[in-house]
Amino acid sequence: MTSFVPQRLRPLPHAFVVERLDHGARVPDGEWLALVRAPEGLTVIRRARPEDAPDTERWTALYGGDTAHGLDVPGMLAALLTPLAAAAIPVFVASTFDADLVLVPAGRVPAAAAALRDAGHELA
């Protein structure tokens, strides 16, 4: 069993959207936060724009770069996702070499922050 490592997260400025582009799509220009190309297509996490459809879901990105960790540290992402799952908060996740980026629906940020704090994490 691994020991729990409390993490310090900070919300990134701006709202984000998550898009799926067709297989073979070119990397879009603009302010994207993360790109993942899989066999099914290209997933883009980018800043929300005023011209996005009003019903496009906005996400808030919580970034754990303040408590960066190596790839060999087990359980870091699970420590964040477990309390969010218990609180029935959907997530979209992207990981970097050093830390994890957990996106939660913008309207669920207060509940997500409470769940993470209750689990021993710190939110800036």
XYZ file of N, CA, C and O in Angstrom:
496
model
N 0.843 -1.174 0.000
C 0.000 0.000 0.000
C 0.896 1.248 0.000
O 1.869 1.321 0.721
N 0.529 2.226 -0.825
C 1.310 3.450 -0.889
C 0.773 4.461 0.108
O -0.389 4.438 0.477
N 1.635 5.350 0.548
C 1.197 6.375 1.484
C 0.586 7.540 0.716
O 0.932 7.808 -0.425
N -0.322 8.218 1.360
C -1.018 9.351 0.768
C -0.099 10.565 0.741
O 0.556 10.873 1.733
N -0.035 11.231 -0.378
C 0.751 12.450 -0.516
C -0.223 13.590 -0.806
O -0.816 13.637 -1.885
N -0.428 14.492 0.169
C -1.310 15.618 -0.120
C -0.726 16.477 -1.236
O 0.486 16.645 -1.329
N -1.610 16.982 -2.067
C -1.159 17.766 -3.197
C -1.729 19.184 -3.126
O -2.793 19.405 -2.567
N -0.999 20.087 -3.710
C -1.436 21.479 -3.782
C -1.835 21.744 -5.235
O -1.035 21.577 -6.160
N -3.081 22.143 -5.423
C -3.617 22.413 -6.749
C -3.964 23.886 -6.871
O -4.279 24.535 -5.877
N -3.910 24.367 -8.085
C -4.347 25.738 -8.323
C -5.182 25.747 -9.593
O -4.853 25.069 -10.577
N -6.282 26.492 -9.555
C -7.065 26.599 -10.780
C -6.325 27.480 -11.778
O -5.754 28.502 -11.404
N -6.295 27.045 -13.010
C -5.697 27.861 -14.055
C -6.707 28.926 -14.481
O -7.917 28.691 -14.434
N -6.213 30.090 -14.876
C -7.147 31.131 -15.316
C -7.863 30.700 -16.596
O -7.336 29.884 -17.355
N -9.018 31.220 -16.801
C -9.821 30.994 -18.005
C -10.628 29.697 -17.895
O -10.272 28.783 -17.158
N -11.672 29.670 -18.652
C -12.474 28.452 -18.815
C -11.918 27.692 -20.017
O -11.322 28.279 -20.927
N -12.107 26.390 -20.010
C -11.606 25.542 -21.086
C -12.744 24.711 -21.666
O -13.761 24.492 -21.019
N -12.554 24.243 -22.885
C -13.454 23.290 -23.513
C -12.631 22.091 -23.950
O -11.420 22.187 -24.165
N -13.306 20.959 -24.064
C -12.681 19.724 -24.523
C -13.354 19.348 -25.836
O -14.583 19.259 -25.907
N -12.558 19.156 -26.871
C -13.085 18.836 -28.195
C -12.443 17.559 -28.722
O -11.293 17.267 -28.420
N -13.185 16.865 -29.541
C -12.655 15.711 -30.267
C -12.715 16.029 -31.746
O -13.776 16.327 -32.288
N -11.557 16.001 -32.395
C -11.471 16.240 -33.826
C -11.240 14.911 -34.538
O -10.691 13.976 -33.955
N -11.655 14.834 -35.777
C -11.528 13.595 -36.535
C -10.082 13.137 -36.655
O -9.153 13.943 -36.606
N -9.928 11.841 -36.855
C -8.613 11.252 -37.091
C -7.956 11.968 -38.269
O -8.581 12.239 -39.275
N -6.717 12.312 -38.116
C -5.977 12.989 -39.170
C -6.125 14.500 -39.154
O -5.534 15.174 -39.981
N -6.921 15.021 -38.230
C -7.093 16.475 -38.162
C -5.767 17.135 -37.821
O -4.946 16.581 -37.093
N -5.584 18.323 -38.347
C -4.384 19.098 -38.046
C -4.506 19.702 -36.652
O -5.598 19.998 -36.180
N -3.372 19.901 -36.021
C -3.349 20.564 -34.716
C -3.868 21.982 -34.908
O -3.375 22.717 -35.776
N -4.889 22.368 -34.133
C -5.465 23.699 -34.333
C -4.534 24.805 -33.850
O -3.755 24.631 -32.923
N -4.643 25.939 -34.515
C -3.952 27.134 -34.054
C -4.687 27.653 -32.828
O -5.840 27.315 -32.591
N -4.021 28.484 -32.071
C -4.700 29.114 -30.947
C -4.159 28.655 -29.613
O -3.120 28.000 -29.522
N -4.904 29.005 -28.610
C -4.468 28.740 -27.233
C -5.014 27.411 -26.738
O -6.046 27.365 -26.088
N -4.322 26.338 -27.063
C -4.704 25.050 -26.524
C -3.816 24.728 -25.340
O -2.692 25.191 -25.228
N -4.357 23.948 -24.432
C -3.649 23.578 -23.211
C -3.024 22.194 -23.341
O -1.923 21.951 -22.867
N -3.742 21.276 -23.984
C -3.224 19.916 -24.153
C -3.811 19.312 -25.417
O -4.942 19.611 -25.801
N -3.022 18.459 -26.044
C -3.434 17.719 -27.231
C -3.087 16.257 -27.020
O -1.987 15.942 -26.558
N -4.001 15.378 -27.385
C -3.716 13.953 -27.345
C -4.232 13.354 -28.644
O -5.432 13.436 -28.949
N -3.314 12.773 -29.416
C -3.733 12.106 -30.648
C -3.799 10.609 -30.362
O -2.825 10.002 -29.938
N -4.977 10.055 -30.582
C -5.212 8.625 -30.396
C -5.690 8.059 -31.737
O -5.989 8.820 -32.665
N -5.789 6.751 -31.854
C -6.253 6.187 -33.123
C -7.625 6.710 -33.556
O -7.903 6.816 -34.746
N -8.479 7.093 -32.601
C -9.828 7.557 -32.934
C -9.879 9.018 -33.352
O -10.874 9.463 -33.914
N -8.875 9.785 -33.012
C -8.896 11.197 -33.359
C -8.018 12.018 -32.432
O -7.237 11.486 -31.644
N -8.187 13.322 -32.521
C -7.382 14.271 -31.758
C -8.260 14.905 -30.684
O -9.314 15.462 -30.992
N -7.835 14.806 -29.438
C -8.526 15.468 -28.346
C -7.784 16.753 -28.034
O -6.566 16.752 -27.878
N -8.533 17.852 -27.944
C -7.964 19.170 -27.714
C -8.601 19.767 -26.467
O -9.819 19.800 -26.346
N -7.760 20.216 -25.551
C -8.225 21.022 -24.421
C -7.740 22.429 -24.722
O -6.542 22.669 -24.836
N -8.686 23.339 -24.885
C -8.316 24.700 -25.257
C -9.149 25.708 -24.470
O -10.172 25.370 -23.890
N -8.664 26.944 -24.488
C -9.403 28.026 -23.856
C -10.749 28.200 -24.527
O -10.856 28.134 -25.748
N -11.770 28.414 -23.719
C -13.091 28.719 -24.263
C -13.030 30.087 -24.940
O -12.318 30.978 -24.481
N -13.758 30.210 -26.037
C -13.802 31.461 -26.785
C -15.220 32.017 -26.757
O -16.189 31.247 -26.648
N -15.363 33.317 -26.859
C -16.709 33.904 -26.864
C -17.600 33.338 -27.962
O -18.811 33.222 -27.780
N -17.015 32.940 -29.085
C -17.832 32.432 -30.194
C -18.229 30.963 -30.048
O -18.951 30.422 -30.883
N -17.762 30.284 -28.991
C -18.199 28.899 -28.757
C -19.703 28.883 -28.500
O -20.259 29.812 -27.903
N -20.351 27.818 -28.921
C -21.798 27.692 -28.715
C -22.120 27.822 -27.230
O -21.356 27.351 -26.378
N -23.237 28.470 -26.919
C -23.584 28.690 -25.501
C -23.724 27.387 -24.707
O -23.482 27.369 -23.512
N -24.095 26.302 -25.379
C -24.270 25.041 -24.648
C -22.992 24.214 -24.569
O -22.984 23.109 -24.038
N -21.878 24.746 -25.077
C -20.599 24.048 -24.973
C -20.159 24.042 -23.513
O -20.084 25.092 -22.885
N -19.909 22.847 -23.001
C -19.548 22.753 -21.586
C -18.199 23.396 -21.311
O -17.220 23.145 -22.002
N -18.171 24.218 -20.292
C -16.936 24.862 -19.840
C -16.369 24.046 -18.687
O -17.091 23.550 -17.836
N -15.050 23.972 -18.665
C -14.337 23.224 -17.632
C -13.348 24.155 -16.938
O -12.807 25.064 -17.561
N -13.101 23.883 -15.673
C -12.051 24.571 -14.925
C -10.913 23.586 -14.740
O -11.135 22.434 -14.345
N -9.706 24.036 -15.016
C -8.527 23.177 -14.899
C -7.860 23.387 -13.548
O -7.533 24.509 -13.178
N -7.678 22.301 -12.824
C -6.937 22.306 -11.560
C -5.596 21.651 -11.837
O -5.538 20.498 -12.290
N -4.519 22.376 -11.586
C -3.188 21.891 -11.937
C -2.366 21.639 -10.680
O -2.328 22.472 -9.776
N -1.716 20.493 -10.632
C -0.912 20.101 -9.480
C 0.563 20.356 -9.655
O 1.383 19.708 -9.000
N 0.948 21.296 -10.483
C 2.359 21.568 -10.738
C 3.113 22.095 -9.539
O 4.338 22.010 -9.497
N 2.396 22.628 -8.554
C 3.076 23.124 -7.351
C 3.624 21.983 -6.500
O 4.504 22.191 -5.665
N 3.093 20.789 -6.685
C 3.618 19.606 -6.000
C 4.015 18.583 -7.066
O 3.563 17.446 -7.065
N 4.843 19.050 -7.988
C 5.283 18.191 -9.090
C 5.879 16.898 -8.555
O 6.438 16.856 -7.463
N 5.726 15.840 -9.341
C 6.211 14.528 -8.914
C 6.778 13.787 -10.109
O 6.451 14.075 -11.257
N 7.616 12.836 -9.802
C 8.201 12.016 -10.848
C 7.214 10.978 -11.353
O 6.182 10.709 -10.731
N 7.530 10.388 -12.484
C 6.672 9.369 -13.070
C 6.635 8.091 -12.242
O 5.749 7.265 -12.423
N 7.588 7.939 -11.340
C 7.675 6.714 -10.549
C 6.909 6.793 -9.230
O 6.952 5.865 -8.433
N 6.188 7.886 -8.976
C 5.442 8.032 -7.720
C 4.029 7.507 -7.947
O 3.246 8.098 -8.686
N 3.674 6.385 -7.303
C 2.362 5.794 -7.538
C 1.251 6.510 -6.761
O 1.479 7.084 -5.699
N 0.052 6.474 -7.327
C -1.131 6.909 -6.613
C -1.419 8.392 -6.598
O -2.404 8.822 -6.009
N -0.607 9.208 -7.257
C -0.817 10.652 -7.200
C -2.142 11.049 -7.858
O -2.913 11.816 -7.296
N -2.422 10.539 -9.019
C -3.672 10.866 -9.693
C -4.861 10.231 -8.980
O -5.901 10.867 -8.809
N -4.704 9.008 -8.528
C -5.787 8.342 -7.802
C -6.166 9.107 -6.540
O -7.340 9.175 -6.170
N -5.190 9.727 -5.888
C -5.467 10.502 -4.678
C -6.359 11.697 -4.980
O -7.105 12.153 -4.101
N -6.312 12.210 -6.192
C -7.174 13.321 -6.581
C -8.527 12.837 -7.095
O -9.573 13.407 -6.778
N -8.514 11.775 -7.878
C -9.744 11.322 -8.516
C -10.682 10.589 -7.569
O -11.905 10.658 -7.735
N -10.142 9.910 -6.579
C -10.994 9.157 -5.652
C -11.986 10.052 -4.922
O -13.187 9.755 -4.920
N -11.564 11.159 -4.305
C -12.561 11.999 -3.634
C -13.529 12.673 -4.610
O -14.697 12.894 -4.274
N -13.075 12.974 -5.811
C -13.978 13.567 -6.791
C -15.024 12.559 -7.250
O -16.204 12.895 -7.399
N -14.615 11.321 -7.443
C -15.579 10.277 -7.812
C -16.580 10.051 -6.688
O -17.781 9.891 -6.940
N -16.106 10.042 -5.449
C -17.010 9.852 -4.310
C -18.033 10.976 -4.217
O -19.155 10.763 -3.744
N -17.672 12.160 -4.688
C -18.587 13.309 -4.676
C -19.391 13.394 -5.982
O -20.107 14.369 -6.200
N -19.274 12.394 -6.845
C -20.003 12.311 -8.117
C -19.692 13.500 -9.034
O -20.564 14.019 -9.718
N -18.426 13.905 -9.053
C -17.999 15.019 -9.902
C -17.273 14.453 -11.115
O -16.255 13.778 -10.975
N -17.787 14.718 -12.316
C -17.096 14.238 -13.513
C -15.757 14.945 -13.689
O -15.595 16.087 -13.253
N -14.836 14.269 -14.318
C -13.516 14.849 -14.555
C -13.063 14.518 -15.972
O -13.538 13.569 -16.587
N -12.136 15.313 -16.452
C -11.373 15.010 -17.654
C -9.931 15.251 -17.261
O -9.626 16.285 -16.651
N -9.040 14.339 -17.564
C -7.678 14.387 -17.044
C -6.660 14.369 -18.180
O -6.814 13.640 -19.162
N -5.626 15.166 -18.007
C -4.439 15.101 -18.856
C -3.246 15.162 -17.909
O -3.282 15.870 -16.911
N -2.238 14.411 -18.204
C -1.054 14.406 -17.349
C 0.136 14.953 -18.114
O 0.262 14.754 -19.327
N 1.004 15.623 -17.387
C 2.245 16.102 -17.954
C 3.373 15.250 -17.396
O 3.145 14.352 -16.573
N 4.575 15.544 -17.771
C 5.715 14.799 -17.254
C 5.821 14.954 -15.739
O 6.218 14.034 -15.040
N 5.467 16.126 -15.214
C 5.650 16.426 -13.798
C 4.397 16.353 -12.945
O 4.491 16.174 -11.727
N 3.240 16.571 -13.513
C 2.042 16.717 -12.681
C 0.795 16.392 -13.491
O 0.866 16.106 -14.685
N -0.336 16.478 -12.830
C -1.609 16.150 -13.455
C -2.480 17.388 -13.575
O -2.419 18.297 -12.750
N -3.297 17.380 -14.598
C -4.245 18.433 -14.878
C -5.624 17.793 -14.794
O -5.940 16.893 -15.574
N -6.415 18.210 -13.817
C -7.743 17.643 -13.617
C -8.759 18.722 -13.948
O -8.784 19.771 -13.310
N -9.568 18.456 -14.956
C -10.608 19.396 -15.333
C -11.928 18.944 -14.722
O -12.257 17.749 -14.767
N -12.654 19.900 -14.163
C -13.985 19.642 -13.608
C -14.950 20.617 -14.265
O -14.551 21.723 -14.646
N -16.214 20.236 -14.409
C -17.166 21.187 -14.983
C -17.154 22.485 -14.183
O -17.127 22.472 -12.944
N -17.166 23.615 -14.892
C -17.030 24.920 -14.241
C -18.057 25.119 -13.126
O -17.733 25.682 -12.085
N -19.256 24.639 -13.312
C -20.286 24.800 -12.293
C -20.113 23.922 -11.074
O -20.825 24.090 -10.071
N -19.183 22.988 -11.117
C -18.960 22.049 -10.007
C -17.691 22.359 -9.224
O -17.283 21.593 -8.353
N -17.041 23.476 -9.514
C -15.775 23.803 -8.852
C -15.918 23.894 -7.330
O -15.090 23.334 -6.608
N -16.938 24.571 -6.783
C -17.036 24.615 -5.314
C -17.139 23.225 -4.680
O -16.483 22.946 -3.677
N -17.930 22.342 -5.279
C -18.066 20.985 -4.741
C -16.762 20.204 -4.897
O -16.365 19.441 -4.003
N -16.083 20.386 -6.028
C -14.796 19.709 -6.245
C -13.765 20.190 -5.240
O -13.027 19.385 -4.655
N -13.712 21.500 -5.014
C -12.757 22.050 -4.047
C -13.027 21.512 -2.655
O -12.094 21.138 -1.937
N -14.292 21.438 -2.277
C -14.637 20.909 -0.950
C -14.228 19.450 -0.825
O -13.658 19.041 0.198
N -14.493 18.641 -1.860
C -14.129 17.225 -1.816
C -12.622 17.043 -1.708
O -12.136 16.200 -0.942
N -11.878 17.833 -2.466
C -10.414 17.721 -2.432
C -9.851 18.190 -1.093
O -8.956 17.562 -0.530
N -10.377 19.277 -0.559
C -9.909 19.758 0.757
C -10.240 18.740 1.843
O -9.409 18.480 2.721
N -11.436 18.175 1.791
C -11.830 17.164 2.778
C -10.904 15.947 2.724
O -10.718 15.259 3.728
N -10.331 15.695 1.557
C -9.413 14.562 1.383
C -7.979 14.925 1.770
O -7.079 14.079 1.688
N -7.748 16.178 2.171
C -6.412 16.571 2.640
C -5.575 17.339 1.651
O -4.427 17.643 1.918
N -6.142 17.669 0.500
C -5.411 18.432 -0.508
C -5.612 19.914 -0.265
O -6.555 20.337 0.404
N -4.741 20.714 -0.849
C -4.801 22.166 -0.712
C -5.111 22.769 -2.067
O -4.551 22.375 -3.081
N -6.021 23.744 -2.077
C -6.327 24.484 -3.298
C -5.930 25.933 -3.104
O -6.320 26.550 -2.114
N -5.130 26.441 -4.030
C -4.668 27.835 -3.941
C -5.773 28.770 -4.383
O -6.617 28.452 -5.140
